[in-house]
Short mmCIF file of C-alpha atoms in Angstrom, two decimals:
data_model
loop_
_atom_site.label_atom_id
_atom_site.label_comp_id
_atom_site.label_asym_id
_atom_site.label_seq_id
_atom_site.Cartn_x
_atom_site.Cartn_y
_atom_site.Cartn_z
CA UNK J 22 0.00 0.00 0.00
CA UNK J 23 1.09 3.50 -1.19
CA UNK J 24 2.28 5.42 2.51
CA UNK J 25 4.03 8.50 3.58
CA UNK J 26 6.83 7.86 6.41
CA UNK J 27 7.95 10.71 8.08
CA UNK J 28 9.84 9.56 11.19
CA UNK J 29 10.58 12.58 13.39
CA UNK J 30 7.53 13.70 15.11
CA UNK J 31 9.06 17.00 16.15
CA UNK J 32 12.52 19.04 15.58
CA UNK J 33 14.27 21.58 17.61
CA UNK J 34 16.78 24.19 15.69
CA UNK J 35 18.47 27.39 16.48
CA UNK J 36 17.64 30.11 14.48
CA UNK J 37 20.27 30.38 11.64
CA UNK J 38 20.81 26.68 11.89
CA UNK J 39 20.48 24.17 8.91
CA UNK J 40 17.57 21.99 8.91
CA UNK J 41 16.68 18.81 7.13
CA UNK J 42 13.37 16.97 7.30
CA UNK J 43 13.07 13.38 6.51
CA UNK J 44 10.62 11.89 4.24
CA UNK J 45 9.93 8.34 2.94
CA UNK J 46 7.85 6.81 0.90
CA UNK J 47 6.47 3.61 -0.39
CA UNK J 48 5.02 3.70 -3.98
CA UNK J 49 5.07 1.34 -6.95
CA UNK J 50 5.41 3.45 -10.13
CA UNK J 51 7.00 7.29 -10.67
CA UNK J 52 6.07 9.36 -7.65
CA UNK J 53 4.89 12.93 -7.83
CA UNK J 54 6.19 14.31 -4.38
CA UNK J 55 5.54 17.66 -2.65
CA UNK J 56 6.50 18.99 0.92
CA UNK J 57 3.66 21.28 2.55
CA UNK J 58 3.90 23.68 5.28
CA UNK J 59 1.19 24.27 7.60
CA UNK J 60 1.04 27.37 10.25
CA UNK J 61 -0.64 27.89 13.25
CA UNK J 62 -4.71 28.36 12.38
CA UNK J 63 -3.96 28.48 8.45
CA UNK J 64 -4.24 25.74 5.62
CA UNK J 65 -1.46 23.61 3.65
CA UNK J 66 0.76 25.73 1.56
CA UNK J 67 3.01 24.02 -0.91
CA UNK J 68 7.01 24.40 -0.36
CA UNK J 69 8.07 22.57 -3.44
CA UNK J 70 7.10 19.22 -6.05
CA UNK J 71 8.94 17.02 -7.34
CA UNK J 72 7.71 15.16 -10.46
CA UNK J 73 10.41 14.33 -12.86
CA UNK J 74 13.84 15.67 -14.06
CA UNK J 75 16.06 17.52 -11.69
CA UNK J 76 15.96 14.99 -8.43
CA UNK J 77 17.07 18.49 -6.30
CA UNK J 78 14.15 20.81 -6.71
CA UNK J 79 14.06 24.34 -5.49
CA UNK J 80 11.26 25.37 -3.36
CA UNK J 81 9.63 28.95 -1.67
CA UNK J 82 11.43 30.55 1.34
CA UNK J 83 14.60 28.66 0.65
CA UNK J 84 14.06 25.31 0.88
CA UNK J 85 15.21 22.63 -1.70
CA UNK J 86 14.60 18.94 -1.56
CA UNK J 87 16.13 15.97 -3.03
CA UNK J 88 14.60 12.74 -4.54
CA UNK J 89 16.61 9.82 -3.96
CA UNK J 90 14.57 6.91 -5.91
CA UNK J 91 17.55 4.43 -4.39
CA UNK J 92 16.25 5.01 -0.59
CA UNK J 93 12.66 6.38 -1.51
CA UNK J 94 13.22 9.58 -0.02
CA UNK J 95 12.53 12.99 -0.67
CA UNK J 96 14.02 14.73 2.59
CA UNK J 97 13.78 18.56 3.27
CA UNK J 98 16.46 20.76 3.27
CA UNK J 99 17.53 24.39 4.51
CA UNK J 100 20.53 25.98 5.06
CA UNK J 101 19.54 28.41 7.82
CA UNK J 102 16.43 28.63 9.81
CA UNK J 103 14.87 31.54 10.64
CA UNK J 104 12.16 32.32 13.09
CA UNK J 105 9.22 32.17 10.80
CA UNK J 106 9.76 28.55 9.63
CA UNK J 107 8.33 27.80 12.88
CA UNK J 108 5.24 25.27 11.90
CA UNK J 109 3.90 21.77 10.94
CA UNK J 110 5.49 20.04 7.57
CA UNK J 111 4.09 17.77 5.48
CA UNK J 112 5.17 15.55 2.89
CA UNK J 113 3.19 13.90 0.54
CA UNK J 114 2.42 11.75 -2.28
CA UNK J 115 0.08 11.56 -5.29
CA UNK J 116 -1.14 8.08 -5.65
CA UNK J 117 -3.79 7.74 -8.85
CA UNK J 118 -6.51 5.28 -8.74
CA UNK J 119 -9.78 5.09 -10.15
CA UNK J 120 -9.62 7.80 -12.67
CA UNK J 121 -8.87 10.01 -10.07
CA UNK J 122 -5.64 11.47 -7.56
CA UNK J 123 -5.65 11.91 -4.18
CA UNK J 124 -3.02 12.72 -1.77
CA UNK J 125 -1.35 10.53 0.63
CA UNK J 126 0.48 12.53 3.64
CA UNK J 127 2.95 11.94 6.30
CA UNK J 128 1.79 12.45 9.45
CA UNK J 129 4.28 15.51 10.32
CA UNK J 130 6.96 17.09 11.60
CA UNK J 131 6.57 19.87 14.07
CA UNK J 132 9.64 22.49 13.64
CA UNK J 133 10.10 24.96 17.14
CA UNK J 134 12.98 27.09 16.48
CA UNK J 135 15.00 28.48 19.28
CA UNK J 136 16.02 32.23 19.15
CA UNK F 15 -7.38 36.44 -6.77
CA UNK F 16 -9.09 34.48 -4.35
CA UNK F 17 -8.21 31.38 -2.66
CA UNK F 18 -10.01 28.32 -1.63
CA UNK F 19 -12.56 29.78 1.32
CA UNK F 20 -14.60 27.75 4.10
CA UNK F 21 -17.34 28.45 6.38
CA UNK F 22 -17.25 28.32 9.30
CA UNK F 23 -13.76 28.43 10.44
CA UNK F 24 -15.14 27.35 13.46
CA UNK F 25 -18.31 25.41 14.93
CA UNK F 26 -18.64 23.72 18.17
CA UNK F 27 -22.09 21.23 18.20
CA UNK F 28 -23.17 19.10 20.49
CA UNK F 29 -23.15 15.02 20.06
CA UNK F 30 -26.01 14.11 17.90
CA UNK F 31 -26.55 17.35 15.86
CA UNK F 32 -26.16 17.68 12.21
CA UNK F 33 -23.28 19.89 10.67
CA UNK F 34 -22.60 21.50 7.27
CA UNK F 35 -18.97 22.60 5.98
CA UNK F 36 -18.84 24.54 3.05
CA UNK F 37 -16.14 24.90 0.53
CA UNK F 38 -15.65 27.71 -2.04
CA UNK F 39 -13.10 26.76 -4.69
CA UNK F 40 -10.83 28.54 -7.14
CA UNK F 41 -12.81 29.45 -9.96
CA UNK F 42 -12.35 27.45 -13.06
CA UNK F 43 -10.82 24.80 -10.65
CA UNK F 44 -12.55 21.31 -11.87
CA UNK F 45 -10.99 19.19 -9.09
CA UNK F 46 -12.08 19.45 -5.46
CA UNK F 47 -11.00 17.08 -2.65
CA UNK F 48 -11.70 17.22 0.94
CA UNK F 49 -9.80 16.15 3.92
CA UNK F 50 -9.63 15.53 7.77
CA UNK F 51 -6.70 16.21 9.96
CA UNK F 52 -7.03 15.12 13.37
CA UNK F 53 -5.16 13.99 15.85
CA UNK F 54 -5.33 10.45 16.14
CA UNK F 55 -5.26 9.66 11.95
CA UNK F 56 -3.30 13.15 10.57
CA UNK F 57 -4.68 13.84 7.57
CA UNK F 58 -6.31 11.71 5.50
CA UNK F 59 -8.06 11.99 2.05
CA UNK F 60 -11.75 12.01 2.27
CA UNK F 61 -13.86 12.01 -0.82
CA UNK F 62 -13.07 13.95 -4.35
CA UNK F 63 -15.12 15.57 -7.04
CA UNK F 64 -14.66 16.38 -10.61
CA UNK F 65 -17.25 18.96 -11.51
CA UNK F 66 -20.25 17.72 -10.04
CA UNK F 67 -19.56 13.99 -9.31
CA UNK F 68 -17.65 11.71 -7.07
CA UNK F 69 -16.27 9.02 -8.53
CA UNK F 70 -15.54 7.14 -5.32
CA UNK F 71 -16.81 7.57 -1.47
CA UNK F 72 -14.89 4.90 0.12
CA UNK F 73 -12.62 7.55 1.80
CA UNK F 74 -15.93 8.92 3.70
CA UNK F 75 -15.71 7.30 7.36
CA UNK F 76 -18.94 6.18 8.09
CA UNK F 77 -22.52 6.24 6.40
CA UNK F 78 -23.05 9.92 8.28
CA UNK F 79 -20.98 11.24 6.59
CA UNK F 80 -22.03 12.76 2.74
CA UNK F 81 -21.23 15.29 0.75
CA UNK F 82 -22.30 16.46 -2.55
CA UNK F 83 -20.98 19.62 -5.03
CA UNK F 84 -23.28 22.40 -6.97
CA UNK F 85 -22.49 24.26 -10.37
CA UNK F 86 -19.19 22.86 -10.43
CA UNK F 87 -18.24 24.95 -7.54
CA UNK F 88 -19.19 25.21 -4.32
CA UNK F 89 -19.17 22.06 -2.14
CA UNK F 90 -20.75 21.31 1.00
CA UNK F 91 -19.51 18.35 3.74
CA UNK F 92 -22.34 17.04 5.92
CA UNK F 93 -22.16 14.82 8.74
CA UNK F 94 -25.26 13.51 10.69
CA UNK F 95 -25.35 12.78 14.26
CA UNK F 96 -22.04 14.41 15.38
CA UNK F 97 -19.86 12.03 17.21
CA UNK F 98 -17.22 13.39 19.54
CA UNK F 99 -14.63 11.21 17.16
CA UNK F 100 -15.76 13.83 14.57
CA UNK F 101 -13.60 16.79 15.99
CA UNK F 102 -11.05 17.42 13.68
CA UNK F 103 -9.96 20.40 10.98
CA UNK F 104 -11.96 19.54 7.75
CA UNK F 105 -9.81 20.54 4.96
CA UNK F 106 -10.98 21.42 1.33
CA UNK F 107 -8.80 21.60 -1.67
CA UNK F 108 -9.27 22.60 -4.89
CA UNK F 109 -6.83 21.78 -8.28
CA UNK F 110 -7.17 22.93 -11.75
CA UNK F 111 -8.22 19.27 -12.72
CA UNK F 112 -7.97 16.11 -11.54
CA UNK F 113 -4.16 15.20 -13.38
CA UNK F 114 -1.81 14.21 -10.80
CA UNK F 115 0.71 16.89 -11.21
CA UNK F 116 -1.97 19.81 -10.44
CA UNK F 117 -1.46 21.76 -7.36
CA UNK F 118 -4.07 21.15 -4.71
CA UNK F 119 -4.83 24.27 -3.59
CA UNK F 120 -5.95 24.05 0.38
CA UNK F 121 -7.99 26.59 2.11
CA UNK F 122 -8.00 27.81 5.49
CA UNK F 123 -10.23 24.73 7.07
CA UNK F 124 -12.78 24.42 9.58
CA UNK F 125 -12.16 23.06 13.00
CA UNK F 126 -15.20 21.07 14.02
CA UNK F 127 -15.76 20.32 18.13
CA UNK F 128 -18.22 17.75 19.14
CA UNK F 129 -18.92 18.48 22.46
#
């Protein structure tokens, strides 16, 4: 079955740290990938896809991710953290079936960021 | 221009009482998916429309749960006899169409108590 692993529950930085996020994934044909941010009280806005091509894509606010087909991962990355990335990440994965797509998410990872 | 928009952001019903969620897509968005995030299950994929019909309901969680979609636009989430395991953010989405590589668009959500 098509699933989302995303194994830390919650991360602590330092402001101006680098952060990376993992993400797994288990899916039988090409995956269409994309990391989502969610902030206190507001919906899921996207950070970055991944589809085909380029297996390092470039994302809003500075992030970046890389797909790595050999260990089914597509793990978040930023080189320093600032205040405001303070919030709930997502990563997710297409599956099609029946006609139709839905997505399948991870179940989170909570980013506090210290001053 | 406008985002995905539901009402209300907030409604807090008592166990046994009927509730309506409305979504209000993107216009000219075909696609429209809506999802749960709660704490126990994260977020998971409920039910999806293109224009007016949904091809498959097996994401719904029990029979009390229906929804239906008007005009191609807006859609509205209904769920009978509140149970307290209902509290959770209901999450609309909306996408230009229903190919894998569209954006889901998410709005803002509305966080459902059962009291």
């Amino acid at each position: 079955a098509q699933s989302v692993t995303q194994p830390d529950i919650h991360i602590t930085v330092s402001e101006g740290a680098s952060l990376e996020l993992r993400c797994n994934y288990s899916y039988g044909a090409t995956p269409y990938l994309f990391w989502y941010v969610q902030s206190p009280g507001q919906g899921l806005q996207l950070l970055l896809k991944y589809f085909s091509g380029d297996t390092l894509v470039q994302g809003i606010k500075g992030f970046e991710a890389e797909f790595k087909r050999s260990q089914s991962s597509f793990n978040l990355r930023k080189p320093s953290v600032h205040w405001s990335d303070a919030a709930e990440y997502f990563c997710a994965v297409v599956v099609f079936s029946g006609g139709y797509n839905k997505l399948i998410f991870g179940a989170g990872t909570r980013l506090a960021v210290h001053p | 221009g406008a985002g995905v928009s539901q009402s209300p952001s907030n409604k807090v019903t008592e166990k046994g009482k009927d509730v309506e969620l409305r979504c209000d897509p993107i216009s000219g968005h075909t696609a429209l998916y809506w999802y749960r995030q709660s704490l126990g299950q994260g977020l998971e994929f409920l039910i999806y429309f293109q224009g007016n019909s949904a091809p498959d309901k097996s994401g719904l969680p029990s029979d009390r749960f229906s929804a239906e979609r008007t005009g191609g636009s807006v859609s509205t989430l209904t769920i009978q006899r509140t149970q307290q395991e209902d509290s959770a953010v209901y999450l609309c989405a909306s996408s230009l169409d229903k190919r894998e590589y569209n954006e889901q668009f998410f709005g803002p959500g509305t966080r459902l108590t059962v009291l």
